[in-house]
Amino acid sequence: MPWNKQDYPVSMKNLEPRVRHKAIEIANALLDDGYEEGRSIAIATAKAEEWDENHPSPGGSKTDSTSSSEDPNRKTSSSTQRRHSEPVSSSKSHENIHVVPTDSGWAIKEEGKSAYLSTFDTKAEAVDKAKALSSKQNIRVIIHNQDGQIASSIKP
């Protein structure tokens, strides 16, 4: 089910509007890419928060209406707290590569894209190639289990 600014997952209600809008955009793209709804929401929320940290709003102001009496440096929203120890990607939301199961083996695929970069007979071969790409391009590898769930990630 695609989401929009008025109809979105309840777990996104406490995000700042700017972050929530980005999370909705990312979650919809993940759904289009075949991710299941719950996983899409979790990934999109983390990615949107990372995006917000790496792309401050112009002029340092929030896009929502904030009271002038609030301290702009005060971080009370859960969206401003890091949920992971390091960024999932360096700066853009679609730089990760994934090792994913296919009908006939394993594949490497760019995040946000449906086409495979390359396919392999075994997971080990795919992981080895993904590690090599990761080192060259300085991007994260996200490795999935046979059922499609994320098992681990490797940062170069």
mmCIF file of C-alpha atoms in Angstrom:
data_model
loop_
_atom_site.group_PDB
_atom_site.id
_atom_site.type_symbol
_atom_site.label_atom_id
_atom_site.label_comp_id
_atom_site.label_asym_id
_atom_site.label_seq_id
_atom_site.Cartn_x
_atom_site.Cartn_y
_atom_site.Cartn_z
ATOM 1 C CA MET A 1 0.000 0.000 0.000
ATOM 2 C CA PRO A 2 1.607 3.304 -1.013
ATOM 3 C CA TRP A 3 1.674 6.005 1.628
ATOM 4 C CA ASN A 4 1.375 9.786 1.362
ATOM 5 C CA LYS A 5 1.615 12.877 3.593
ATOM 6 C CA GLN A 6 -1.861 12.299 5.043
ATOM 7 C CA ASP A 7 -1.870 8.482 5.181
ATOM 8 C CA TYR A 8 1.318 6.922 6.554
ATOM 9 C CA PRO A 9 2.356 4.251 9.082
ATOM 10 C CA VAL A 10 1.580 5.133 12.680
ATOM 11 C CA SER A 11 5.223 4.475 13.593
ATOM 12 C CA MET A 12 6.155 7.582 11.571
ATOM 13 C CA LYS A 13 3.807 9.963 13.393
ATOM 14 C CA ASN A 14 6.476 11.283 15.794
ATOM 15 C CA LEU A 15 9.000 12.062 13.071
ATOM 16 C CA GLU A 16 9.524 15.684 12.110
ATOM 17 C CA PRO A 17 7.459 16.400 8.973
ATOM 18 C CA ARG A 18 10.545 16.819 6.773
ATOM 19 C CA VAL A 19 11.945 13.471 7.918
ATOM 20 C CA ARG A 20 8.541 11.783 7.750
ATOM 21 C CA HIS A 21 8.032 12.905 4.133
ATOM 22 C CA LYS A 22 11.431 11.495 3.191
ATOM 23 C CA ALA A 23 10.664 8.252 5.056
ATOM 24 C CA ILE A 24 7.373 7.923 3.161
ATOM 25 C CA GLU A 25 9.190 8.469 -0.145
ATOM 26 C CA ILE A 26 11.821 5.836 0.709
ATOM 27 C CA ALA A 27 9.264 3.339 2.072
ATOM 28 C CA ASN A 28 7.189 3.597 -1.113
ATOM 29 C CA ALA A 29 10.308 2.980 -3.225
ATOM 30 C CA LEU A 30 11.169 -0.074 -1.106
ATOM 31 C CA LEU A 31 7.633 -1.424 -1.510
ATOM 32 C CA ASP A 32 7.941 -0.962 -5.271
ATOM 33 C CA ASP A 33 11.215 -2.850 -5.061
ATOM 34 C CA GLY A 34 9.519 -5.847 -3.432
ATOM 35 C CA TYR A 35 10.308 -5.288 0.255
ATOM 36 C CA GLU A 36 7.619 -6.319 2.719
ATOM 37 C CA GLU A 37 5.754 -3.537 4.475
ATOM 38 C CA GLY A 38 7.254 -3.832 7.977
ATOM 39 C CA ARG A 39 10.814 -4.006 6.707
ATOM 40 C CA SER A 40 10.184 -1.066 4.363
ATOM 41 C CA ILE A 41 9.025 1.087 7.257
ATOM 42 C CA ALA A 42 12.040 0.241 9.428
ATOM 43 C CA ILE A 43 14.592 0.804 6.676
ATOM 44 C CA ALA A 44 12.887 3.981 5.453
ATOM 45 C CA THR A 45 12.776 5.507 8.926
ATOM 46 C CA ALA A 46 16.479 4.872 9.523
ATOM 47 C CA LYS A 47 17.413 6.135 6.068
ATOM 48 C CA ALA A 48 15.299 9.280 6.410
ATOM 49 C CA GLU A 49 16.889 10.104 9.759
ATOM 50 C CA GLU A 50 20.333 9.603 8.241
ATOM 51 C CA TRP A 51 19.355 11.751 5.262
ATOM 52 C CA ASP A 52 18.203 14.506 7.631
ATOM 53 C CA GLU A 53 21.567 14.474 9.418
ATOM 54 C CA ASN A 54 23.460 14.652 6.132
ATOM 55 C CA HIS A 55 21.158 17.213 4.481
ATOM 56 C CA PRO A 56 20.283 19.988 6.952
ATOM 57 C CA SER A 57 17.300 22.059 5.966
ATOM 58 C CA PRO A 58 18.189 25.330 4.185
ATOM 59 C CA GLY A 59 18.910 28.184 6.568
ATOM 60 C CA GLY A 60 18.903 25.789 9.502
ATOM 61 C CA SER A 61 15.145 26.126 9.909
ATOM 62 C CA LYS A 62 12.657 23.292 10.055
ATOM 63 C CA THR A 63 10.060 22.931 7.334
ATOM 64 C CA ASP A 64 7.299 22.487 9.899
ATOM 65 C CA SER A 65 5.960 25.301 12.020
ATOM 66 C CA THR A 66 8.044 25.431 15.176
ATOM 67 C CA SER A 67 7.332 27.800 17.980
ATOM 68 C CA SER A 68 9.838 30.635 18.276
ATOM 69 C CA SER A 69 10.103 29.920 21.998
ATOM 70 C CA GLU A 70 11.527 26.450 21.372
ATOM 71 C CA ASP A 71 15.282 25.984 21.542
ATOM 72 C CA PRO A 72 16.358 24.972 18.004
ATOM 73 C CA ASN A 73 19.410 23.156 19.399
ATOM 74 C CA ARG A 74 17.402 21.048 21.814
ATOM 75 C CA LYS A 75 17.074 17.458 20.600
ATOM 76 C CA THR A 76 14.001 15.873 22.104
ATOM 77 C CA SER A 77 12.553 14.079 19.103
ATOM 78 C CA SER A 78 13.332 10.397 18.761
ATOM 79 C CA SER A 79 14.133 11.093 15.110
ATOM 80 C CA THR A 80 17.223 13.065 16.106
ATOM 81 C CA GLN A 81 18.707 10.202 18.099
ATOM 82 C CA ARG A 82 20.924 7.730 16.248
ATOM 83 C CA ARG A 83 19.458 4.251 16.069
ATOM 84 C CA HIS A 84 22.682 2.759 14.744
ATOM 85 C CA SER A 85 26.329 3.400 15.398
ATOM 86 C CA GLU A 86 27.321 4.390 11.877
ATOM 87 C CA PRO A 87 25.523 5.578 8.756
ATOM 88 C CA VAL A 88 24.016 2.955 6.486
ATOM 89 C CA SER A 89 25.518 4.740 3.485
ATOM 90 C CA SER A 90 27.933 7.590 3.050
ATOM 91 C CA SER A 91 25.563 10.353 1.998
ATOM 92 C CA LYS A 92 22.987 9.292 -0.582
ATOM 93 C CA SER A 93 20.104 7.014 0.259
ATOM 94 C CA HIS A 94 20.712 4.591 -2.625
ATOM 95 C CA GLU A 95 24.422 3.780 -2.490
ATOM 96 C CA ASN A 96 24.234 0.426 -0.706
ATOM 97 C CA ILE A 97 24.453 -2.840 -2.560
ATOM 98 C CA HIS A 98 22.587 -5.954 -1.504
ATOM 99 C CA VAL A 99 23.348 -9.653 -1.762
ATOM 100 C CA VAL A 100 19.926 -11.198 -2.326
ATOM 101 C CA PRO A 101 18.527 -14.653 -3.061
ATOM 102 C CA THR A 102 17.129 -15.329 -6.535
ATOM 103 C CA ASP A 103 15.198 -18.247 -8.010
ATOM 104 C CA SER A 104 18.410 -19.731 -9.352
ATOM 105 C CA GLY A 105 21.052 -18.625 -6.820
ATOM 106 C CA TRP A 106 22.247 -15.270 -5.509
ATOM 107 C CA ALA A 107 22.625 -11.770 -6.916
ATOM 108 C CA ILE A 108 24.150 -8.395 -6.213
ATOM 109 C CA LYS A 109 21.776 -5.512 -6.634
ATOM 110 C CA GLU A 110 21.962 -1.757 -6.103
ATOM 111 C CA GLU A 111 19.609 -0.363 -3.516
ATOM 112 C CA GLY A 112 16.538 1.201 -5.074
ATOM 113 C CA LYS A 113 16.999 -0.636 -8.382
ATOM 114 C CA SER A 114 15.229 -3.772 -9.555
ATOM 115 C CA ALA A 115 17.878 -5.079 -11.986
ATOM 116 C CA TYR A 116 20.730 -7.241 -10.736
ATOM 117 C CA LEU A 117 24.329 -6.105 -11.197
ATOM 118 C CA SER A 118 25.435 -9.736 -11.389
ATOM 119 C CA THR A 119 24.250 -13.211 -10.431
ATOM 120 C CA PHE A 120 26.028 -16.177 -8.847
ATOM 121 C CA ASP A 121 25.420 -19.844 -8.101
ATOM 122 C CA THR A 122 26.369 -19.513 -4.423
ATOM 123 C CA LYS A 123 25.934 -16.948 -1.700
ATOM 124 C CA ALA A 124 29.673 -17.083 -0.930
ATOM 125 C CA GLU A 125 30.550 -16.049 -4.492
ATOM 126 C CA ALA A 126 28.081 -13.173 -4.361
ATOM 127 C CA VAL A 127 29.366 -11.991 -0.982
ATOM 128 C CA ASP A 128 33.001 -12.119 -2.167
ATOM 129 C CA LYS A 129 32.221 -10.048 -5.259
ATOM 130 C CA ALA A 130 30.097 -7.609 -3.231
ATOM 131 C CA LYS A 131 32.967 -7.140 -0.757
ATOM 132 C CA ALA A 132 35.309 -6.313 -3.644
ATOM 133 C CA LEU A 133 32.818 -3.780 -5.060
ATOM 134 C CA SER A 134 32.299 -2.358 -1.586
ATOM 135 C CA SER A 135 36.006 -1.730 -1.111
ATOM 136 C CA LYS A 136 36.421 -0.096 -4.521
ATOM 137 C CA GLN A 137 33.366 2.139 -4.248
ATOM 138 C CA ASN A 138 33.396 2.709 -0.476
ATOM 139 C CA ILE A 139 29.800 1.534 -0.067
ATOM 140 C CA ARG A 140 28.049 -0.772 2.377
ATOM 141 C CA VAL A 141 27.067 -4.342 1.521
ATOM 142 C CA ILE A 142 23.799 -5.576 2.997
ATOM 143 C CA ILE A 143 23.576 -9.358 3.027
ATOM 144 C CA HIS A 144 20.196 -11.071 3.070
ATOM 145 C CA ASN A 145 19.185 -14.565 4.197
ATOM 146 C CA GLN A 146 17.508 -17.067 1.887
ATOM 147 C CA ASP A 147 14.108 -15.749 3.057
ATOM 148 C CA GLY A 148 15.038 -12.196 2.052
ATOM 149 C CA GLN A 149 15.492 -10.816 5.568
ATOM 150 C CA ILE A 150 18.647 -8.787 6.261
ATOM 151 C CA ALA A 151 21.253 -10.961 7.954
ATOM 152 C CA SER A 152 24.228 -8.596 8.204
ATOM 153 C CA SER A 153 26.013 -5.684 6.635
ATOM 154 C CA ILE A 154 29.619 -4.945 5.852
ATOM 155 C CA LYS A 155 31.123 -1.479 5.765
ATOM 156 C CA PRO A 156 34.358 -1.088 3.787
#
